[in-house]
Each structure stands twice: as C-alpha cells, then as structure tokens.
Short mmCIF file of C-alpha atoms in Angstrom, two decimals:
data_model
loop_
_atom_site.label_atom_id
_atom_site.label_comp_id
_atom_site.label_asym_id
_atom_site.label_seq_id
_atom_site.Cartn_x
_atom_site.Cartn_y
_atom_site.Cartn_z
CA MET A 1 155.17 195.37 -38.74
CA ASN A 2 158.75 194.23 -39.30
CA ILE A 3 158.82 190.57 -40.40
CA LYS A 4 162.05 188.60 -40.16
CA ARG A 5 161.11 185.06 -39.07
CA VAL A 6 158.30 182.86 -40.39
CA LEU A 7 157.29 179.56 -38.79
CA LEU A 8 155.36 177.13 -41.02
CA MET A 9 153.57 174.45 -39.08
CA VAL A 10 151.88 171.09 -39.68
CA PRO A 11 149.50 170.64 -36.73
CA PRO A 12 149.38 167.47 -34.64
CA VAL A 13 146.39 165.12 -34.76
CA THR A 14 143.81 165.24 -31.97
CA ARG A 15 140.86 162.87 -32.13
CA PRO A 16 138.06 161.51 -29.99
CA THR A 17 139.21 158.38 -28.19
CA SER A 18 136.82 156.35 -30.36
CA TYR A 19 138.79 157.38 -33.48
CA GLY A 20 142.24 156.10 -32.58
CA ALA A 21 144.78 154.65 -34.98
CA ASP A 22 143.14 151.21 -34.64
CA ARG A 23 140.18 152.65 -36.55
CA MET A 24 141.74 155.39 -38.69
CA ARG A 25 145.40 155.28 -39.63
CA VAL A 26 147.63 158.06 -38.31
CA SER A 27 150.90 158.69 -40.09
CA PRO A 28 153.23 161.61 -40.81
CA PHE A 29 153.14 162.65 -44.44
CA PHE A 30 155.61 164.94 -46.14
CA PRO A 31 154.11 168.48 -46.21
CA LEU A 32 154.67 169.14 -49.89
CA GLY A 33 152.75 172.43 -49.91
CA LEU A 34 154.73 173.87 -47.00
CA ALA A 35 157.99 172.69 -48.57
CA TYR A 36 157.18 174.63 -51.76
CA LEU A 37 156.18 177.67 -49.72
CA ALA A 38 159.35 177.49 -47.61
CA ALA A 39 161.47 177.35 -50.78
CA VAL A 40 159.92 180.66 -51.88
CA LEU A 41 159.93 182.42 -48.50
CA ARG A 42 163.54 181.64 -47.57
CA GLU A 43 164.73 183.89 -50.36
CA ARG A 44 163.75 186.81 -48.12
CA TYR A 45 162.98 185.53 -44.59
CA GLU A 46 164.37 183.21 -41.96
CA VAL A 47 162.04 180.22 -42.21
CA LYS A 48 161.47 177.14 -40.06
CA VAL A 49 159.12 174.23 -40.85
CA LEU A 50 157.72 172.42 -37.80
CA ASP A 51 155.82 169.16 -38.38
CA CYS A 52 154.08 168.64 -35.04
CA LEU A 53 152.87 165.18 -36.04
CA LEU A 54 156.26 163.90 -37.21
CA GLU A 55 158.08 165.27 -34.18
CA GLY A 56 155.93 163.45 -31.63
CA ILE A 57 154.47 160.47 -33.49
CA GLU A 58 156.86 157.92 -31.99
CA ARG A 59 155.48 158.60 -28.51
CA GLY A 60 152.22 156.99 -29.55
CA PRO A 61 148.81 158.39 -28.56
CA GLN A 62 148.71 160.60 -25.48
CA PRO A 63 145.59 161.49 -23.47
CA TYR A 64 144.23 164.93 -24.33
CA GLY A 65 141.52 166.25 -22.05
CA GLU A 66 138.80 163.89 -20.91
CA ASP A 67 137.75 162.19 -24.13
CA ALA A 68 140.45 162.78 -26.75
CA ILE A 69 143.89 161.53 -27.70
CA ARG A 70 146.80 163.39 -29.28
CA TYR A 71 149.26 162.09 -31.87
CA GLY A 72 152.31 164.29 -32.16
CA LEU A 73 153.62 167.15 -30.05
CA ARG A 74 151.73 168.17 -26.94
CA ASP A 75 150.56 171.77 -26.55
CA GLY A 76 153.43 172.55 -24.19
CA ASP A 77 155.94 171.18 -26.71
CA ILE A 78 154.45 173.34 -29.45
CA LEU A 79 154.60 176.44 -27.25
CA TYR A 80 158.26 175.68 -26.50
CA GLN A 81 159.08 175.39 -30.22
CA ILE A 82 157.28 178.66 -30.97
CA ALA A 83 159.10 180.48 -28.18
CA LYS A 84 162.44 178.99 -29.21
CA PHE A 85 162.14 180.29 -32.80
CA SER A 86 160.30 183.50 -31.83
CA PRO A 87 158.49 183.97 -35.15
CA ASP A 88 156.89 187.15 -36.39
CA VAL A 89 154.42 185.11 -38.44
CA VAL A 90 153.05 181.59 -37.89
CA GLY A 91 151.53 179.86 -40.92
CA VAL A 92 149.50 176.72 -40.20
CA SER A 93 148.56 174.08 -42.77
CA CYS A 94 144.89 173.02 -42.87
CA LEU A 95 144.48 170.66 -45.80
CA PHE A 96 141.48 168.64 -44.68
CA ALA A 97 138.35 169.06 -42.60
CA ALA A 98 139.76 166.75 -39.93
CA GLN A 99 142.66 169.19 -39.41
CA GLU A 100 140.48 172.20 -38.67
CA TRP A 101 140.41 171.90 -34.87
CA ASP A 102 144.15 171.27 -34.61
CA ALA A 103 144.94 174.14 -36.99
CA LYS A 104 142.82 176.53 -34.94
CA ASN A 105 144.43 175.25 -31.75
CA ALA A 106 147.89 175.89 -33.21
CA ALA A 107 146.83 179.48 -33.93
CA ARG A 108 145.61 179.83 -30.33
CA LEU A 109 148.93 178.54 -29.02
CA ALA A 110 150.83 180.96 -31.26
CA LYS A 111 148.76 183.86 -29.91
CA GLY A 112 149.77 182.78 -26.42
CA PHE A 113 153.41 183.54 -27.21
CA ILE A 114 154.00 187.09 -26.04
CA ARG A 115 157.02 188.80 -27.56
CA GLU A 116 158.15 192.36 -27.97
CA GLY A 117 155.74 193.99 -30.35
CA GLY A 118 152.87 191.65 -29.54
CA PRO A 119 151.95 188.09 -30.52
CA PRO A 120 152.81 186.77 -34.00
CA LEU A 121 150.51 187.13 -36.97
CA THR A 122 148.66 183.83 -37.55
CA VAL A 123 147.81 182.63 -41.05
CA LEU A 124 145.99 179.45 -42.07
CA GLY A 125 146.28 177.94 -45.54
CA GLY A 126 145.35 174.83 -47.49
CA PRO A 127 142.27 173.60 -49.35
CA HIS A 128 139.98 173.28 -46.33
CA ALA A 129 141.04 176.58 -44.76
CA GLY A 130 140.64 178.44 -48.04
CA ALA A 131 137.20 176.99 -48.79
CA ASN A 132 135.96 177.80 -45.28
CA ALA A 133 137.83 181.02 -44.57
CA ARG A 134 134.85 183.04 -43.36
CA GLU A 135 133.56 180.27 -41.10
CA ILE A 136 137.01 179.55 -39.63
CA MET A 137 137.81 183.18 -38.93
CA GLY A 138 134.33 183.82 -37.61
CA SER A 139 134.63 180.98 -35.11
CA GLU A 140 138.29 181.44 -34.09
CA PRO A 141 139.58 184.92 -33.14
CA ALA A 142 143.16 183.60 -32.99
CA VAL A 143 143.24 183.26 -36.80
CA ASP A 144 144.27 186.61 -38.30
CA ARG A 145 144.42 185.70 -42.02
CA VAL A 146 143.58 182.82 -44.35
CA VAL A 147 145.29 182.26 -47.69
CA ILE A 148 142.80 181.10 -50.31
CA GLY A 149 144.23 178.73 -52.93
CA GLU A 150 147.90 178.36 -53.77
CA GLY A 151 150.24 180.33 -51.55
CA GLU A 152 153.60 180.76 -53.31
CA ARG A 153 152.67 184.28 -54.45
CA SER A 154 149.83 185.26 -52.12
CA PHE A 155 151.69 184.49 -48.88
CA PRO A 156 154.81 186.56 -49.73
CA ALA A 157 152.53 189.34 -51.00
CA LEU A 158 150.60 189.19 -47.74
CA LEU A 159 153.81 189.54 -45.73
CA GLU A 160 154.81 192.53 -47.83
CA TRP A 161 151.40 194.12 -47.26
CA GLU A 162 151.68 193.60 -43.52
CA GLN A 163 154.91 195.60 -43.58
CA GLU A 164 154.13 198.23 -46.21
CA ARG A 165 150.31 198.30 -46.56
CA ALA A 166 150.82 198.87 -50.27
CA SER A 167 148.00 197.14 -52.14
CA VAL A 168 145.25 194.56 -51.78
CA VAL A 169 146.46 190.95 -51.93
CA ASP A 170 144.75 188.48 -54.22
CA GLY A 171 143.44 185.31 -52.54
CA VAL A 172 143.47 186.30 -48.85
CA ALA A 173 140.85 186.59 -46.11
CA TRP A 174 141.48 189.40 -43.62
CA ARG A 175 140.37 190.09 -40.09
CA CYS A 176 140.06 193.86 -40.09
CA SER A 177 139.84 196.13 -37.08
CA PRO A 178 136.30 197.18 -36.11
CA GLU A 179 135.17 200.22 -38.05
CA VAL A 180 133.36 203.08 -36.41
CA GLY A 181 129.70 202.23 -36.45
CA ASP A 182 130.17 198.46 -36.87
CA GLU A 183 127.44 196.65 -34.97
CA GLU A 184 128.71 195.84 -31.44
CA GLY A 185 132.24 196.67 -32.59
CA GLU A 186 132.70 193.22 -34.10
CA PRO A 187 135.81 192.66 -36.25
CA HIS A 188 135.05 192.67 -39.93
CA ILE A 189 136.18 189.77 -42.16
CA GLU A 190 137.02 190.75 -45.72
CA ILE A 191 137.44 188.11 -48.43
CA TYR A 192 139.58 188.92 -51.45
CA GLU A 193 138.79 185.95 -53.70
CA ARG A 194 141.56 184.51 -55.78
CA GLY A 195 141.53 185.93 -59.30
CA THR A 196 144.92 184.83 -60.64
CA TYR A 197 146.89 181.60 -60.54
CA ILE A 198 150.49 180.62 -61.25
CA HIS A 199 150.41 179.32 -64.81
CA ASP A 200 154.14 178.71 -65.18
CA LEU A 201 154.54 176.04 -62.50
CA ASP A 202 158.14 175.50 -63.60
CA SER A 203 158.91 178.94 -62.14
CA ILE A 204 158.30 177.66 -58.60
CA PRO A 205 161.47 176.40 -56.87
CA LEU A 206 161.73 172.72 -56.03
CA PRO A 207 160.51 171.86 -52.52
CA ALA A 208 162.83 172.79 -49.64
CA TRP A 209 163.59 169.16 -48.74
CA ASP A 210 166.73 170.24 -46.88
CA MET A 211 164.62 172.13 -44.32
CA LEU A 212 162.86 168.94 -43.21
CA ASP A 213 164.05 165.63 -41.78
CA MET A 214 163.97 163.52 -44.93
CA GLY A 215 165.39 160.49 -43.13
CA ARG A 216 162.56 160.43 -40.60
CA TYR A 217 159.93 160.86 -43.29
CA ALA A 218 161.47 157.99 -45.25
CA ARG A 219 161.32 155.83 -42.14
CA LEU A 220 157.96 156.81 -40.66
CA MET A 221 155.79 158.00 -43.55
CA GLN A 222 153.10 155.54 -44.60
CA PRO A 223 151.68 155.71 -48.13
CA HIS A 224 148.00 156.29 -48.83
CA ASP A 225 147.82 152.73 -50.11
CA ARG A 226 150.98 150.62 -50.46
CA CYS A 227 154.50 150.97 -51.73
CA ARG A 228 156.68 148.39 -53.44
CA GLN A 229 160.10 149.87 -52.70
CA ARG A 230 161.51 152.04 -49.95
CA PRO A 231 162.41 154.76 -49.49
CA PHE A 232 159.45 156.21 -51.36
CA PHE A 233 158.54 159.85 -51.68
CA VAL A 234 155.76 162.10 -52.95
CA ALA A 235 155.63 164.57 -55.82
CA SER A 236 153.00 166.69 -57.54
CA THR A 237 153.31 167.48 -61.24
CA SER A 238 150.14 169.50 -61.85
CA ARG A 239 147.46 171.58 -60.20
CA GLY A 240 143.77 171.17 -60.82
CA CYS A 241 141.58 168.94 -62.95
CA PRO A 242 139.67 169.52 -66.21
CA TYR A 243 136.56 167.85 -64.81
CA ASN A 244 133.96 169.25 -62.43
CA CYS A 245 132.67 166.39 -60.30
CA GLY A 246 129.95 167.48 -57.90
CA PHE A 247 131.60 165.99 -54.81
CA CYS A 248 135.06 167.46 -55.39
CA SER A 249 136.46 170.64 -53.85
CA ILE A 250 139.58 170.83 -56.03
CA ARG A 251 138.38 173.64 -58.29
CA GLY A 252 137.79 175.87 -55.30
CA HIS A 253 141.48 175.56 -54.44
CA TRP A 254 143.31 175.22 -57.76
CA GLY A 255 140.88 177.01 -60.07
CA ASP A 256 138.88 175.96 -63.12
CA VAL A 257 141.82 175.49 -65.50
CA PRO A 258 144.36 172.74 -64.79
CA ARG A 259 148.03 173.68 -64.98
CA PHE A 260 150.97 171.38 -65.58
CA ARG A 261 154.68 171.32 -64.89
CA SER A 262 156.77 170.38 -67.92
CA ALA A 263 158.05 166.83 -68.20
CA ASP A 264 161.64 168.14 -68.00
CA ASN A 265 160.91 170.01 -64.75
CA VAL A 266 159.40 166.91 -63.13
CA LEU A 267 162.28 164.73 -64.32
CA ALA A 268 164.73 167.17 -62.73
CA GLU A 269 162.87 166.82 -59.43
CA ILE A 270 162.97 163.01 -59.61
CA GLU A 271 166.68 163.20 -60.43
CA ALA A 272 167.26 165.27 -57.29
CA LEU A 273 165.24 162.88 -55.12
CA VAL A 274 167.08 159.85 -56.47
CA THR A 275 170.60 161.27 -56.26
CA ARG A 276 170.33 163.21 -52.97
CA TYR A 277 168.06 160.93 -50.96
CA GLY A 278 168.21 157.53 -52.62
CA ILE A 279 164.50 157.48 -53.44
CA ARG A 280 163.42 154.25 -55.16
CA GLU A 281 159.72 154.93 -55.58
CA VAL A 282 157.59 158.00 -56.31
CA HIS A 283 153.91 158.52 -55.52
CA PHE A 284 152.34 161.21 -57.67
CA GLU A 285 149.77 163.15 -55.63
CA ASP A 286 148.19 164.87 -58.65
CA ASP A 287 144.43 165.17 -58.89
CA ASN A 288 144.66 163.99 -62.49
CA LEU A 289 148.17 162.96 -63.53
CA THR A 290 147.26 162.00 -67.11
CA ALA A 291 144.88 164.87 -67.93
CA ASP A 292 147.45 166.27 -70.40
CA ARG A 293 148.11 163.12 -72.38
CA GLY A 294 151.10 164.44 -74.35
CA ARG A 295 152.88 165.71 -71.28
CA ALA A 296 152.19 162.48 -69.40
CA LEU A 297 153.59 160.44 -72.29
CA ALA A 298 156.77 162.56 -72.38
CA LEU A 299 157.15 162.23 -68.61
CA PHE A 300 156.77 158.45 -68.55
CA ARG A 301 159.14 157.95 -71.48
CA GLY A 302 161.70 160.17 -69.78
CA MET A 303 161.36 158.18 -66.56
CA ALA A 304 161.86 154.89 -68.39
CA GLU A 305 165.03 156.21 -70.02
CA ARG A 306 166.60 157.95 -67.03
CA PHE A 307 165.46 155.94 -63.99
CA PRO A 308 165.45 152.20 -64.67
CA GLY A 309 164.42 150.32 -61.57
CA LEU A 310 162.39 153.22 -60.16
CA SER A 311 158.79 152.30 -59.36
CA TRP A 312 155.84 154.64 -59.13
CA ALA A 313 152.11 154.84 -58.48
CA ALA A 314 149.33 157.42 -58.50
CA PRO A 315 147.34 156.50 -55.37
CA SER A 316 144.89 159.39 -55.65
CA GLY A 317 143.31 157.82 -58.72
CA LEU A 318 143.41 158.38 -62.47
CA ALA A 319 140.70 159.48 -64.86
CA MET A 320 140.11 156.88 -67.52
CA ARG A 321 139.53 159.06 -70.57
CA ASN A 322 143.18 159.22 -71.69
CA LEU A 323 144.27 155.70 -70.70
CA ASP A 324 144.83 154.22 -74.15
CA ASP A 325 147.26 151.45 -75.19
CA GLU A 326 150.17 153.82 -75.89
CA LEU A 327 149.90 155.57 -72.54
CA LEU A 328 149.45 152.31 -70.60
CA ASP A 329 152.51 150.84 -72.33
CA ALA A 330 154.55 153.91 -71.35
CA MET A 331 153.31 153.71 -67.77
CA ALA A 332 154.27 150.06 -67.41
CA ALA A 333 157.67 150.60 -69.05
CA SER A 334 158.48 153.50 -66.70
CA GLY A 335 157.91 151.54 -63.50
CA CYS A 336 154.20 152.02 -62.77
CA TYR A 337 153.01 149.00 -60.81
CA SER A 338 149.61 150.15 -59.53
CA VAL A 339 146.77 152.06 -61.19
CA SER A 340 143.80 153.32 -59.19
CA LEU A 341 140.69 154.11 -61.21
CA ALA A 342 138.17 156.67 -59.94
CA ILE A 343 135.08 154.70 -61.01
CA GLU A 344 132.83 155.91 -58.16
CA SER A 345 129.54 154.24 -59.17
CA GLY A 346 128.22 151.21 -61.05
CA ASN A 347 125.14 153.11 -62.22
CA GLN A 348 125.46 155.40 -65.22
CA GLY A 349 122.61 157.61 -64.02
CA ILE A 350 124.31 158.23 -60.66
CA LEU A 351 127.54 159.05 -62.50
CA ARG A 352 125.60 161.71 -64.41
CA LEU A 353 124.36 163.13 -61.09
CA MET A 354 127.99 163.22 -59.91
CA ARG A 355 129.06 164.77 -63.24
CA LYS A 356 131.67 162.01 -63.32
CA PRO A 357 132.92 161.40 -66.90
CA VAL A 358 133.07 157.59 -66.72
CA ASP A 359 131.72 155.24 -69.37
CA LEU A 360 130.94 152.06 -67.45
CA ALA A 361 130.96 149.97 -70.61
CA ARG A 362 134.68 150.63 -70.99
CA VAL A 363 135.72 149.85 -67.41
CA PRO A 364 135.90 146.01 -67.50
CA GLY A 365 138.10 146.00 -70.59
CA LEU A 366 140.35 148.72 -69.18
CA VAL A 367 140.85 146.76 -65.95
CA GLN A 368 141.97 143.77 -68.04
CA GLU A 369 144.29 145.94 -70.16
CA ILE A 370 145.98 147.32 -67.04
CA GLN A 371 146.36 143.95 -65.37
CA GLY A 372 147.53 142.40 -68.63
CA ARG A 373 150.53 144.72 -68.55
CA GLY A 374 151.54 143.50 -65.10
CA MET A 375 150.13 146.48 -63.19
CA LEU A 376 147.74 146.19 -60.27
CA CYS A 377 144.32 147.73 -60.89
CA LYS A 378 142.35 149.16 -57.98
CA GLY A 379 139.07 151.04 -57.89
CA PHE A 380 137.41 153.83 -55.90
CA PHE A 381 133.66 153.76 -55.22
CA ILE A 382 131.28 156.15 -53.44
CA LEU A 383 128.14 154.79 -51.75
CA GLY A 384 125.18 156.94 -50.75
CA TYR A 385 125.43 159.94 -53.11
CA PRO A 386 122.40 162.28 -53.07
CA GLY A 387 119.81 160.78 -55.40
CA GLU A 388 120.84 157.19 -54.74
CA THR A 389 118.54 154.36 -53.73
CA LYS A 390 119.37 151.05 -52.11
CA ALA A 391 119.15 149.51 -55.57
CA THR A 392 121.76 151.81 -57.12
CA ILE A 393 124.09 151.32 -54.13
CA LEU A 394 123.87 147.53 -54.45
CA GLN A 395 124.38 147.89 -58.20
CA THR A 396 127.70 149.64 -57.50
CA VAL A 397 128.76 146.82 -55.18
CA ASP A 398 127.81 144.18 -57.77
CA PHE A 399 129.69 146.07 -60.49
CA ALA A 400 132.79 146.25 -58.30
CA LYS A 401 132.55 142.49 -57.67
CA SER A 402 132.40 141.78 -61.40
CA LEU A 403 135.61 143.64 -62.22
CA GLN A 404 138.10 141.29 -60.52
CA LEU A 405 140.04 144.26 -59.17
CA ASP A 406 143.19 143.79 -57.14
CA TRP A 407 141.61 145.95 -54.44
CA ALA A 408 138.49 148.09 -54.03
CA PHE A 409 138.04 151.16 -51.83
CA PHE A 410 134.50 152.02 -50.72
CA PHE A 411 133.65 155.42 -49.23
CA VAL A 412 130.39 156.60 -47.72
CA ALA A 413 129.45 159.83 -49.47
CA SER A 414 130.24 162.81 -47.27
CA PRO A 415 129.78 166.31 -48.66
CA LEU A 416 132.63 168.77 -48.37
CA PRO A 417 131.58 172.33 -47.51
CA HIS A 418 130.81 174.59 -50.46
CA THR A 419 130.89 171.80 -53.06
CA ASP A 420 127.90 171.25 -55.36
CA MET A 421 127.15 168.05 -53.45
CA TRP A 422 127.02 170.06 -50.21
CA ASP A 423 124.67 172.66 -51.70
CA GLN A 424 122.47 170.00 -53.28
CA ALA A 425 122.19 168.03 -50.03
CA LYS A 426 121.32 171.12 -47.98
CA ALA A 427 118.72 172.28 -50.51
CA ALA A 428 117.06 168.85 -50.48
CA GLY A 429 116.99 168.68 -46.68
CA MET A 430 119.50 165.83 -46.60
CA LEU A 431 122.00 167.81 -44.51
CA ALA A 432 120.91 169.88 -41.54
CA GLU A 433 122.89 172.31 -39.42
CA GLY A 434 125.03 170.31 -37.01
CA ASP A 435 124.94 167.06 -39.01
CA TRP A 436 128.45 167.56 -40.34
CA ASN A 437 131.43 167.23 -38.00
CA PRO A 438 134.85 167.94 -39.58
CA LEU A 439 136.52 165.33 -37.35
CA THR A 440 134.20 162.39 -38.02
CA SER A 441 132.05 163.11 -41.07
CA MET A 442 134.41 161.42 -43.53
CA HIS A 443 133.91 158.18 -41.61
CA GLU A 444 130.25 158.25 -40.60
CA PRO A 445 127.14 158.77 -42.76
CA VAL A 446 125.89 162.33 -42.37
CA LEU A 447 123.36 162.55 -45.22
CA ARG A 448 119.71 161.83 -44.56
CA LEU A 449 118.93 159.86 -47.69
CA PRO A 450 115.26 158.94 -48.25
CA GLY A 451 114.72 155.23 -47.68
CA ILE A 452 118.35 154.53 -46.69
CA GLU A 453 119.19 154.02 -43.04
CA PRO A 454 122.74 155.07 -42.04
CA GLU A 455 123.27 151.71 -40.32
CA TRP A 456 122.35 149.85 -43.51
CA LEU A 457 124.79 151.93 -45.53
CA VAL A 458 127.64 151.22 -43.11
CA GLU A 459 126.84 147.50 -43.18
CA VAL A 460 126.78 147.41 -46.98
CA ARG A 461 130.11 149.22 -47.19
CA GLU A 462 131.82 146.96 -44.68
CA ALA A 463 130.37 143.80 -46.23
CA ALA A 464 131.48 144.88 -49.71
CA MET A 465 135.00 145.59 -48.49
CA ARG A 466 135.26 142.23 -46.72
CA GLU A 467 133.86 140.19 -49.60
CA ILE A 468 135.70 141.84 -52.51
CA CYS A 469 139.05 142.50 -50.86
CA PHE A 470 139.31 139.48 -48.57
CA VAL A 471 136.78 136.67 -49.02
CA ARG A 472 136.76 136.72 -52.85
CA ASN A 473 140.05 138.48 -53.48
CA PRO A 474 141.04 137.23 -56.96
CA ASN A 475 144.75 137.25 -56.09
CA ILE A 476 144.29 134.41 -53.61
CA LEU A 477 144.00 132.18 -56.71
CA ARG A 478 145.88 134.04 -59.43
CA ASN A 479 148.68 135.73 -57.46
CA PRO A 480 148.89 134.51 -53.85
CA ASP A 481 152.17 136.40 -53.21
CA GLN A 482 150.36 139.67 -53.88
CA ALA A 483 147.39 138.64 -51.73
CA ILE A 484 149.72 137.72 -48.86
CA ALA A 485 151.50 141.08 -49.08
CA ASP A 486 148.16 142.94 -49.11
CA PHE A 487 146.71 141.04 -46.16
CA GLU A 488 149.88 141.38 -44.10
CA HIS A 489 149.87 145.12 -44.77
CA VAL A 490 146.28 145.40 -43.50
CA LEU A 491 147.03 143.33 -40.41
CA ALA A 492 150.08 145.45 -39.58
CA LEU A 493 147.73 148.45 -39.37
CA TYR A 494 144.68 146.72 -37.95
CA PRO A 495 145.68 143.47 -36.18
CA HIS A 496 142.13 142.96 -34.86
CA PHE A 497 140.73 142.36 -38.38
CA ASP A 498 140.03 138.63 -38.03
CA PHE A 499 138.67 138.37 -41.57
CA ALA A 500 142.03 139.58 -42.89
CA ARG A 501 143.84 136.94 -40.83
CA GLU A 502 141.55 134.22 -42.21
CA ALA A 503 142.13 135.44 -45.78
CA LEU A 504 145.89 135.47 -45.16
CA GLY A 505 145.72 131.83 -44.13
CA ARG A 506 143.91 130.87 -47.33
CA ALA A 507 146.41 132.79 -49.45
CA LYS A 508 149.35 131.08 -47.76
CA ALA A 509 147.71 127.67 -48.23
CA ARG A 510 147.24 128.46 -51.92
CA GLU A 511 150.90 129.49 -52.21
CA GLU A 512 152.05 126.26 -50.56
CA ALA A 513 149.85 124.18 -52.85
CA ALA A 514 151.31 125.91 -55.91
CA ILE A 515 154.85 125.23 -54.69
CA GLU A 516 154.03 121.54 -54.20
CA GLN A 517 152.60 121.27 -57.71
CA HIS A 518 155.91 122.47 -59.13
#
C-alpha cells in the first residue's frame, strides 16, 4: 500500500431527538490530540484535518433519520470532503463513549469512497476507541485498525507497516484477513497492547494550529465551564495521573506513570498562542496539572513573569494533595481565577471505595484558602457509586452545601467500560448486558443500586444542583456580579431554566441594593 494522503477527522454529533442542545450542550472544541498527530504526520505525508462538527455547527440541528438530530456536517457533506481530498488513510477521533456511533459512521462513509486501489484504510483512535478496540472492531467491519493510547509514534509506525510490513506495531488493534481454518472464515482481531510510552513529551512538536481554523474555534468554541477573557484556548501539559481512582479510565490510555512537559516547553507554547493568535486565556486540560509540584510551581512563576494579564483555569479539576500556600500563591499571581476540586464524595468510606485520595477534613479550609486569594472554588461530586446508600448520597449533598462553593457539579455515577468501577458493578449484578448505552449513559442512571431507585437519584441530583448553585448560591450575597455572570451564562445555554431566571433576578436586586447603600 502506497500512502501519500492522510485525512484526520473529528466526527459530527448525532443524538436522539430527546438529547438536543437544550438538554446537553453541543459545541465545537479544538481537537488537541489530532493537532499533535497532524504536526507529526505532516513531516512525511500530505495531511488534512476535518472537524465535521465545527464545519456544520452554525446550521443548527438537522433531522437525521426518524428519531435523531445531527449537529455538524451531513453524511453527504462528509462524503464530498473525503472524495475531494482522496485520502489513502482516514483516521477518526473517538474520545468519548458518546462519539462511538459517529466515529463508526465516519468509517463507514470513508469505506464508501471508491478510489483506484480500493477504499482508504480506516483507523480509530482516542481513549474510548482504545479501551474498547475489540468491541468496536467486532461490531463495525468498516473499522480496519484502532490505535490504543497515544498516537504520535504508533500511528506513523502503523502507516509504515502498512507500506512495508516490517514489524509489529506497539499499541494497535488489527483486523486480519481470515486464516485457513478460522471458524466460518471470520476476520481475526489481533490486539497488540501498548507497552511503551513517550516519556520525553518535549520531543513532540507543538500542535499544528495552522492546519485548523483558529478564528472559528475562537469564535464558536465553548469552554467546559466558563471563561473570563476571550479568545481563550486549550493546552495540555502532561499525560496521565499518579492516582488510580476506580471510576477513571485515564490509566488505560496514558499508562500507569504520569509524564510531564517541562515548564519551558509549556511556556513556549503559551508564547506562540499569545503572539500568533492573541490568546488571552488558557484552559489546561490535564488530568492532574499539579501532580508534579515543582514543575507546576516553575510553570506558574514563569507565566506570572512572562504573561501579565493572561488568565487561566483548569476546568477538569485538580487533586488537592499538592495545593499548599506556596502553590496557591503562585497560581493566583499567574492569572488563575478558578479552581475546580475533584472532591467526589462527602463520605470518607465511599472515597475509600473509589480509591480517591481526598481527606475530607482538609476540604473546608482549602476552599477558604482558594477563595481568600480571589480565585473561584468549584467542586465535582459523584452520586450513586457502587456501595452507596441513600444516606451516603445525602451526606455528599449536605457536605457540598456546607462548603460555600462558587459552583458545584453533580454527576450520576456511570461506569466506563473496562474500568474497575465497571468490573465491580458487573460482578455485583448492578450492570447487566444492555443497560449501558454509549450515547445516553453519562446522563441517565444505569446502575441497579440496592435500595436506590433511579428516579430518586435523578431527583436528588437535580435538587442539589438547584439549591446549591441557584437558590442558596453564596455569591448572591457576597459577590452578586459573579452570580449574575454565572446565571446569565446558564440561561444563554438553557433559556428554559426558570429557576436560573429567578436566581438572576435576586442577584440583580442584591446588586442594586448594594449600589444604593454606597
């Protein structure tokens, strides 16, 4: 096989009509992983990156079949783009469970493009694809290969193998031709598990920003949470996490040992973003930005010195173990305005079940230390973990109420395939075949918890969110400007949230009263 052109694709978003943007936000997001991969591949191949969500998002939702809607390019548009570029290989990103159907569909569309020499080779990659390689390839014949884990070395090595058949590639799932004697002539799927990782992350080129429409991302991309200044952009300074939480799939993708870019390498990336694209805010997408305390301290001090006025946040959450006074001071001085703490539970016993290294006794004081430095403090909580009771769930809600957080995020526990939580739930009979749907399971209870009705769990989650974030939001009294900004942000996404509109009115009344007093 002679490979000259490689198309890297972000699939569009197809959902049941009941899961439109009025229920779950839909937004383009810069494909950082594909941008890194493109930067490596273009040294040898002609490469194009096609973001099917970005390209069609401004059309709004389009009907798709009888009971679904599509955000992004339609199938015919995708086929046109494939034919126009005429790739030898199509690589499709599949980061999350909810992308699985669209990633498979993109592979099917690619296989429908007939060119001289046959259809292109189709390759899926990303955390979800890698963790579920055998299941994905077993259920979708259009997927030829799956890259398991990071792709900057495995994907180029795979392309070399396809041309030269030289040696086995580390971290790839293969669809092999049927061997003589195979039962019913079925294709054989071979998994070559990842054994090595890139330890010198500084050796990877900076993302190929120039191959994507940075202006459109700056205009259309919505942050995971909020941003203070625009244009904002995303960066990742490390891979992996030193912890081993039972609900997390990160180790399956990045490996057991976390790896870090040097502070100087990250500062060079920020410099490029600021000077080339006018970026005023950075969101670090790391799984644990401060896991290496010394490196984090050097990074934040370098940011304070070189980029005054730049703001930043880590919306994916920070582990609390390293957040001491010196590090918090450096964070505040370097432009950090929002800290999200991965607290997860208000019961120490449930935290032990999760293998979550959080000391609840320290949390209230840490929240005050963060807020005392002028940074917002938000918290993540999981409700309905295997082993929970109604009492422990309500204890988590009460603990969240006591913290006076600027915002709280509550998630119904949903096991990701092949995590310890998944295995534990299946072994205990809490998760049966067919209970888990990759499109909806992150938003609906799927675990059969003894003594806990799914409807009750949903009601508790929604009531906790309304009471803590809206009814009793502490910023209505202490910082009404912040409360107003938060409520207006929610209403811009979900204008039918009447409780948010009522809270906005109270915050504005409080602001007016404060003005009159002065």
